[in-house]
PDB file of C-alpha atoms in Angstrom:
ATOM      1  CA  GLN A 174      13.381  15.237   8.995  1.00 76.00           C
ATOM      2  CA  ASP A 175      10.083  16.304   7.460  1.00 84.00           C
ATOM      3  CA  ILE A 176       9.953  16.041   3.663  1.00 87.00           C
ATOM      4  CA  VAL A 177       7.075  17.814   1.953  1.00 88.00           C
ATOM      5  CA  VAL A 178       5.488  16.047  -1.030  1.00 91.00           C
ATOM      6  CA  GLY A 179       2.346  16.580  -3.061  1.00 89.00           C
ATOM      7  CA  LYS A 180       0.894  19.723  -4.534  1.00 87.00           C
ATOM      8  CA  GLY A 181      -2.470  21.445  -4.408  1.00 91.00           C
ATOM      9  CA  THR A 182      -5.285  18.924  -3.973  1.00 92.00           C
ATOM     10  CA  ARG A 183      -2.861  16.006  -4.132  1.00 93.00           C
ATOM     11  CA  TYR A 184      -1.908  15.670  -0.470  1.00 91.00           C
ATOM     12  CA  HIS A 185      -2.881  12.122   0.594  1.00 92.00           C
ATOM     13  CA  PRO A 186       0.133   9.759   0.787  1.00 91.00           C
ATOM     14  CA  SER A 187      -0.224   6.119  -0.196  1.00 94.00           C
ATOM     15  CA  GLY A 188       1.125   2.945   1.305  1.00 94.00           C
ATOM     16  CA  MET A 189       4.876   2.775   0.630  1.00 95.00           C
ATOM     17  CA  ASP A 190       7.460   0.193  -0.369  1.00 96.00           C
ATOM     18  CA  PHE A 191      11.246   0.206   0.162  1.00 95.00           C
ATOM     19  CA  ASP A 192      13.516  -1.617  -2.302  1.00 92.00           C
ATOM     20  CA  GLY A 193      16.785  -1.122  -0.443  1.00 92.00           C
ATOM     21  CA  GLN A 194      17.561   2.232  -2.092  1.00 92.00           C
ATOM     22  CA  TYR A 195      14.294   4.039  -2.770  1.00 93.00           C
ATOM     23  CA  ILE A 196      10.983   4.455  -0.975  1.00 95.00           C
ATOM     24  CA  TRP A 197       8.206   4.325  -3.587  1.00 96.00           C
ATOM     25  CA  PHE A 198       4.823   5.946  -2.964  1.00 96.00           C
ATOM     26  CA  ALA A 199       2.006   7.986  -4.460  1.00 96.00           C
ATOM     27  CA  VAL A 200       0.340  11.208  -3.376  1.00 96.00           C
ATOM     28  CA  ALA A 201      -3.299  11.472  -4.420  1.00 96.00           C
ATOM     29  CA  GLU A 202      -6.431  13.523  -4.141  1.00 95.00           C
ATOM     30  CA  TYR A 203      -8.411  12.200  -1.204  1.00 93.00           C
ATOM     31  CA  ARG A 204     -11.295  10.655  -3.155  1.00 93.00           C
ATOM     32  CA  PRO A 205     -11.809   7.613  -5.417  1.00 92.00           C
ATOM     33  CA  ASP A 206     -11.277   7.863  -9.186  1.00 91.00           C
ATOM     34  CA  SER A 207      -9.130  10.976  -8.756  1.00 94.00           C
ATOM     35  CA  TYR A 208      -5.510  11.796  -9.644  1.00 94.00           C
ATOM     36  CA  SER A 209      -2.120  10.776  -8.245  1.00 95.00           C
ATOM     37  CA  THR A 210       1.573  11.448  -8.636  1.00 94.00           C
ATOM     38  CA  ILE A 211       4.122   8.637  -8.229  1.00 94.00           C
ATOM     39  CA  TYR A 212       7.285   9.516  -6.297  1.00 94.00           C
ATOM     40  CA  ARG A 213      10.501   7.883  -5.204  1.00 94.00           C
ATOM     41  CA  LEU A 214      12.662   8.966  -2.266  1.00 95.00           C
ATOM     42  CA  ASN A 215      16.393   8.220  -2.254  1.00 94.00           C
ATOM     43  CA  THR A 216      17.079   7.254   1.354  1.00 94.00           C
ATOM     44  CA  ALA A 217      20.811   8.020   1.023  1.00 94.00           C
ATOM     45  CA  THR A 218      20.309  11.623  -0.118  1.00 94.00           C
ATOM     46  CA  ASP A 219      16.673  12.400   0.902  1.00 93.00           C
ATOM     47  CA  ARG A 220      16.063  13.511  -2.677  1.00 94.00           C
ATOM     48  CA  VAL A 221      12.469  13.130  -3.835  1.00 94.00           C
ATOM     49  CA  ASP A 222      11.738  12.641  -7.543  1.00 92.00           C
ATOM     50  CA  SER A 223       8.281  13.095  -9.051  1.00 91.00           C
ATOM     51  CA  LEU A 224       8.137  10.360 -11.699  1.00 90.00           C
ATOM     52  CA  PHE A 225       4.735  10.427 -13.400  1.00 89.00           C
ATOM     53  CA  SER A 226       1.037  11.181 -12.926  1.00 91.00           C
ATOM     54  CA  VAL A 227      -1.892   8.741 -12.918  1.00 92.00           C
ATOM     55  CA  ASP A 228      -5.524   9.483 -13.727  1.00 93.00           C
ATOM     56  CA  ASP A 229      -6.745   7.507 -10.722  1.00 95.00           C
ATOM     57  CA  HIS A 230      -6.380   7.361  -6.948  1.00 96.00           C
ATOM     58  CA  ILE A 231      -3.355   5.184  -6.100  1.00 96.00           C
ATOM     59  CA  GLY A 232      -3.489   4.113  -2.475  1.00 95.00           C
ATOM     60  CA  MET A 233      -0.543   1.708  -2.360  1.00 95.00           C
ATOM     61  CA  VAL A 234       2.653   1.221  -4.391  1.00 96.00           C
ATOM     62  CA  ILE A 235       4.777  -1.946  -4.606  1.00 95.00           C
ATOM     63  CA  ARG A 236       8.197  -2.169  -6.291  1.00 94.00           C
ATOM     64  CA  ASN A 237       8.719  -5.546  -7.992  1.00 93.00           C
ATOM     65  CA  LYS A 238      12.508  -5.626  -8.349  1.00 88.00           C
ATOM     66  CA  ALA A 239      12.483  -8.996 -10.117  1.00 90.00           C
ATOM     67  CA  GLN A 240      10.562  -7.571 -13.102  1.00 91.00           C
ATOM     68  CA  ASN A 241      11.486  -3.868 -12.712  1.00 91.00           C
ATOM     69  CA  THR A 242       7.831  -2.918 -12.408  1.00 93.00           C
ATOM     70  CA  LEU A 243       5.637  -0.878 -10.102  1.00 94.00           C
ATOM     71  CA  VAL A 244       2.271  -2.147  -8.930  1.00 95.00           C
ATOM     72  CA  GLY A 245      -0.291   0.345  -7.691  1.00 95.00           C
ATOM     73  CA  ALA A 246      -3.583  -0.407  -5.954  1.00 95.00           C
ATOM     74  CA  THR A 247      -6.502   1.976  -6.467  1.00 94.00           C
ATOM     75  CA  TRP A 248      -8.907   3.332  -3.854  1.00 92.00           C
ATOM     76  CA  ASP A 249      -9.910   0.456  -1.515  1.00 86.00           C
ATOM     77  CA  GLY A 250      -7.689  -1.885  -3.551  1.00 88.00           C
ATOM     78  CA  ARG A 251     -10.420  -2.514  -6.126  1.00 90.00           C
ATOM     79  CA  ASN A 252      -7.995  -2.616  -9.076  1.00 94.00           C
ATOM     80  CA  PHE A 253      -4.283  -2.904  -9.725  1.00 95.00           C
ATOM     81  CA  TYR A 254      -2.041  -1.066 -12.189  1.00 95.00           C
ATOM     82  CA  ASN A 255       1.266  -2.492 -13.370  1.00 94.00           C
ATOM     83  CA  TRP A 256       3.910  -0.198 -14.877  1.00 93.00           C
ATOM     84  CA  SER A 257       6.973  -1.610 -16.638  1.00 91.00           C
ATOM     85  CA  LEU A 258       9.923   0.682 -15.967  1.00 88.00           C
ATOM     86  CA  SER A 259      13.016   1.647 -17.926  1.00 86.00           C
ATOM     87  CA  LYS A 260      16.490   1.564 -16.339  1.00 81.00           C
ATOM     88  CA  SER A 261      15.896   5.157 -15.252  1.00 76.00           C
ATOM     89  CA  ASN A 262      12.549   4.109 -13.701  1.00 74.00           C
ATOM     90  CA  ILE A 263      10.373   5.817 -16.289  1.00 75.00           C
ATOM     91  CA  PRO A 264       7.216   3.945 -17.425  1.00 77.00           C
ATOM     92  CA  LEU A 265       7.692   2.242 -20.790  1.00 75.00           C
ATOM     93  CA  GLU A 266       3.978   2.283 -21.727  1.00 72.00           C
ATOM     94  CA  SER A 267       1.681   5.268 -21.876  1.00 66.00           C
ATOM     95  CA  ILE A 268      -1.205   2.999 -20.780  1.00 73.00           C
ATOM     96  CA  PRO A 269      -0.361   0.633 -17.888  1.00 82.00           C
ATOM     97  CA  LYS A 270      -1.693  -2.890 -17.532  1.00 87.00           C
ATOM     98  CA  LYS A 271      -4.805  -2.959 -15.334  1.00 90.00           C
ATOM     99  CA  ALA A 272      -6.176  -5.919 -13.387  1.00 91.00           C
ATOM    100  CA  ILE A 273      -9.226  -6.431 -11.196  1.00 90.00           C
ATOM    101  CA  ASN A 274      -8.694  -7.379  -7.564  1.00 90.00           C
ATOM    102  CA  HIS A 275     -10.402 -10.782  -7.559  1.00 86.00           C
ATOM    103  CA  SER A 276     -10.286 -11.102  -3.786  1.00 84.00           C
ATOM    104  CA  TYR A 277     -11.318  -7.834  -2.173  1.00 79.00           C
ATOM    105  CA  TYR A 278     -10.908  -9.533   1.211  1.00 84.00           C
ATOM    106  CA  VAL A 279      -9.611  -6.241   2.608  1.00 90.00           C
ATOM    107  CA  ALA A 280      -9.091  -2.796   1.104  1.00 91.00           C
ATOM    108  CA  PHE A 281      -5.324  -2.368   0.987  1.00 92.00           C
ATOM    109  CA  GLN A 282      -3.886   0.498   2.993  1.00 92.00           C
ATOM    110  CA  ASP A 283      -0.237  -0.542   2.757  1.00 95.00           C
ATOM    111  CA  GLY A 284       1.951  -3.221   1.192  1.00 95.00           C
ATOM    112  CA  GLN A 285       5.472  -4.433   0.612  1.00 96.00           C
ATOM    113  CA  TYR A 286       7.424  -6.636  -1.762  1.00 96.00           C
ATOM    114  CA  VAL A 287       8.461  -9.842   0.035  1.00 95.00           C
ATOM    115  CA  GLY A 288      10.487 -11.576  -2.683  1.00 93.00           C
ATOM    116  CA  ASN A 289       9.791 -14.272  -5.268  1.00 93.00           C
ATOM    117  CA  GLN A 290       7.374 -11.869  -7.017  1.00 93.00           C
ATOM    118  CA  MET A 291       5.056 -11.821  -4.020  1.00 96.00           C
ATOM    119  CA  MET A 292       3.586  -8.862  -2.168  1.00 96.00           C
ATOM    120  CA  LEU A 293       2.143  -8.611   1.318  1.00 96.00           C
ATOM    121  CA  GLY A 294      -0.822  -6.275   1.558  1.00 95.00           C
ATOM    122  CA  SER A 295      -2.481  -5.032   4.724  1.00 95.00           C
ATOM    123  CA  GLY A 296      -5.749  -3.245   5.206  1.00 95.00           C
ATOM    124  CA  ILE A 297      -9.328  -3.203   6.376  1.00 94.00           C
ATOM    125  CA  ARG A 298     -12.831  -3.625   5.055  1.00 91.00           C
ATOM    126  CA  HIS A 299     -16.091  -2.360   6.530  1.00 89.00           C
ATOM    127  CA  TYR A 300     -18.989  -4.816   6.656  1.00 88.00           C
ATOM    128  CA  THR A 301     -22.684  -4.409   7.498  1.00 88.00           C
ATOM    129  CA  LEU A 302     -24.558  -7.350   8.995  1.00 86.00           C
ATOM    130  CA  SER A 303     -28.175  -8.286   8.327  1.00 88.00           C
ATOM    131  CA  ASN A 304     -29.214  -6.523  11.563  1.00 90.00           C
ATOM    132  CA  HIS A 305     -27.533  -3.347  10.244  1.00 90.00           C
ATOM    133  CA  GLN A 306     -24.698  -3.527  12.742  1.00 90.00           C
ATOM    134  CA  LYS A 307     -21.330  -2.596  11.301  1.00 89.00           C
ATOM    135  CA  PHE A 308     -17.878  -3.970  11.974  1.00 86.00           C
ATOM    136  CA  THR A 309     -14.403  -3.559  10.512  1.00 89.00           C
ATOM    137  CA  LEU A 310     -12.270  -6.546   9.520  1.00 92.00           C
ATOM    138  CA  GLY A 311      -8.502  -6.135   9.386  1.00 95.00           C
ATOM    139  CA  GLY A 312      -6.299  -8.541   7.508  1.00 95.00           C
ATOM    140  CA  LEU A 313      -3.086  -9.449   5.744  1.00 95.00           C
ATOM    141  CA  GLU A 314      -2.953 -10.954   2.275  1.00 95.00           C
ATOM    142  CA  VAL A 315      -0.129 -12.356   0.149  1.00 95.00           C
ATOM    143  CA  LEU A 316      -0.595 -11.897  -3.609  1.00 94.00           C
ATOM    144  CA  ASP A 317       1.325 -13.389  -6.499  1.00 95.00           C
ATOM    145  CA  LEU A 318       2.356 -10.372  -8.607  1.00 94.00           C
ATOM    146  CA  ARG A 319       2.442 -12.542 -11.754  1.00 92.00           C
ATOM    147  CA  THR A 320      -1.267 -13.346 -11.535  1.00 92.00           C
ATOM    148  CA  MET A 321      -2.470 -10.674  -9.067  1.00 91.00           C
ATOM    149  CA  ARG A 322      -4.348 -13.377  -7.197  1.00 92.00           C
ATOM    150  CA  PRO A 323      -4.180 -14.094  -3.443  1.00 93.00           C
ATOM    151  CA  ILE A 324      -2.385 -17.174  -2.186  1.00 94.00           C
ATOM    152  CA  TRP A 325      -2.684 -16.580   1.579  1.00 94.00           C
ATOM    153  CA  GLN A 326      -5.010 -14.573   3.831  1.00 95.00           C
ATOM    154  CA  LEU A 327      -5.073 -13.908   7.573  1.00 94.00           C
ATOM    155  CA  SER A 328      -7.519 -11.861   9.619  1.00 94.00           C
ATOM    156  CA  ILE A 329      -5.993  -9.492  12.186  1.00 94.00           C
ATOM    157  CA  PRO A 330      -8.332  -9.118  15.194  1.00 92.00           C
ATOM    158  CA  MET A 331      -6.018  -6.783  17.140  1.00 93.00           C
ATOM    159  CA  LEU A 332      -7.257  -3.239  17.851  1.00 93.00           C
ATOM    160  CA  SER A 333      -5.597  -0.017  18.921  1.00 92.00           C
ATOM    161  CA  PRO A 334      -5.988   0.487  22.675  1.00 91.00           C
ATOM    162  CA  VAL A 335      -6.305   4.241  22.036  1.00 89.00           C
ATOM    163  CA  THR A 336      -9.053   4.468  19.401  1.00 89.00           C
ATOM    164  CA  GLY A 337     -10.235   0.909  18.766  1.00 90.00           C
ATOM    165  CA  ASN A 338      -9.070   1.122  15.141  1.00 91.00           C
ATOM    166  CA  SER A 339      -7.865  -2.065  13.495  1.00 94.00           C
ATOM    167  CA  MET A 340      -4.102  -2.456  13.797  1.00 95.00           C
ATOM    168  CA  VAL A 341      -3.893  -2.572   9.983  1.00 95.00           C
ATOM    169  CA  SER A 342      -5.999   0.520   9.288  1.00 93.00           C
ATOM    170  CA  ASN A 343      -2.867   2.541   8.466  1.00 92.00           C
ATOM    171  CA  PRO A 344       0.869   1.764   7.923  1.00 94.00           C
ATOM    172  CA  CYS A 345       2.106  -1.772   8.475  1.00 95.00           C
ATOM    173  CA  PHE A 346       5.527  -3.362   7.980  1.00 96.00           C
ATOM    174  CA  VAL A 347       6.508  -7.021   8.415  1.00 95.00           C
ATOM    175  CA  GLU A 348      10.025  -8.436   8.515  1.00 94.00           C
ATOM    176  CA  SER A 349      11.630 -11.825   8.976  1.00 93.00           C
ATOM    177  CA  ILE A 350      13.990 -11.987  11.949  1.00 94.00           C
ATOM    178  CA  PRO A 351      15.871 -14.845  13.620  1.00 93.00           C
ATOM    179  CA  GLY A 352      13.303 -16.892  15.467  1.00 88.00           C
ATOM    180  CA  GLY A 353      10.188 -15.565  13.805  1.00 93.00           C
ATOM    181  CA  ILE A 354       8.419 -12.656  12.159  1.00 94.00           C
ATOM    182  CA  ARG A 355       8.066  -9.147  13.550  1.00 96.00           C
ATOM    183  CA  ALA A 356       5.222  -6.855  12.521  1.00 96.00           C
ATOM    184  CA  TYR A 357       4.940  -3.106  13.086  1.00 97.00           C
ATOM    185  CA  PHE A 358       1.667  -1.169  13.053  1.00 96.00           C
ATOM    186  CA  ALA A 359       0.721   2.519  13.309  1.00 94.00           C
ATOM    187  CA  PRO A 360      -3.103   2.368  13.410  1.00 93.00           C
ATOM    188  CA  ASP A 361      -3.923   5.881  14.599  1.00 89.00           C
ATOM    189  CA  ASP A 362      -3.377   9.230  12.925  1.00 78.00           C
ATOM    190  CA  GLN A 363      -5.951  11.373  14.731  1.00 74.00           C
ATOM    191  CA  PHE A 364      -3.750  11.744  17.807  1.00 70.00           C
ATOM    192  CA  LYS A 365      -0.096  11.234  18.670  1.00 79.00           C
ATOM    193  CA  THR A 366       1.067   8.282  16.567  1.00 87.00           C
ATOM    194  CA  MET A 367       2.085   5.171  18.492  1.00 91.00           C
ATOM    195  CA  ILE A 368       3.965   2.336  16.751  1.00 94.00           C
ATOM    196  CA  TYR A 369       3.124  -1.165  17.993  1.00 95.00           C
ATOM    197  CA  SER A 370       5.445  -4.137  17.479  1.00 95.00           C
ATOM    198  CA  TYR A 371       4.482  -7.814  17.652  1.00 94.00           C
ATOM    199  CA  LEU A 372       6.684 -10.895  17.407  1.00 93.00           C
ATOM    200  CA  VAL A 373       5.195 -14.058  15.942  1.00 84.00           C
TER     201      VAL A 373
END
């Protein structure tokens, strides 16, 4: 079913994470250095709770179950916020911890917790060459949530056959399955959304 979230100028949904019970995400104004609201969706009841507001654009949310924290990436993944949560998932500090993204290999569009206090982020970054030609690099990156530093990076050269967008320009989900790893991508949102699946 369709579930409406956001209010007023806050209409842009972030990358989401699922912890087995809740889907965690933000809805923000569609501009950098703006405002966001953090939500959680109970997948058993479809109930959506608005948890707290942030004076910044949050473009991706990760739920670190091991530490009972939320990690949010700002516009283009330039910075990270880390909120310690109470048992009722309310932030314990009025001012969250903030860390600089030391890599900036790609601007995160989505991400997920993958265990052992690691997150997998996916996204793109636009580059301009010396001859003024432009290209978009898509990639995956594993970060250690304890240090917020990358430990593994992989470029993703695959493009949408419909628009030519990078496969990781929008939602991405990766799971371990018997015999390998399966990745799902939904690169296009201008037209009818197509989900692509790849087995590695």
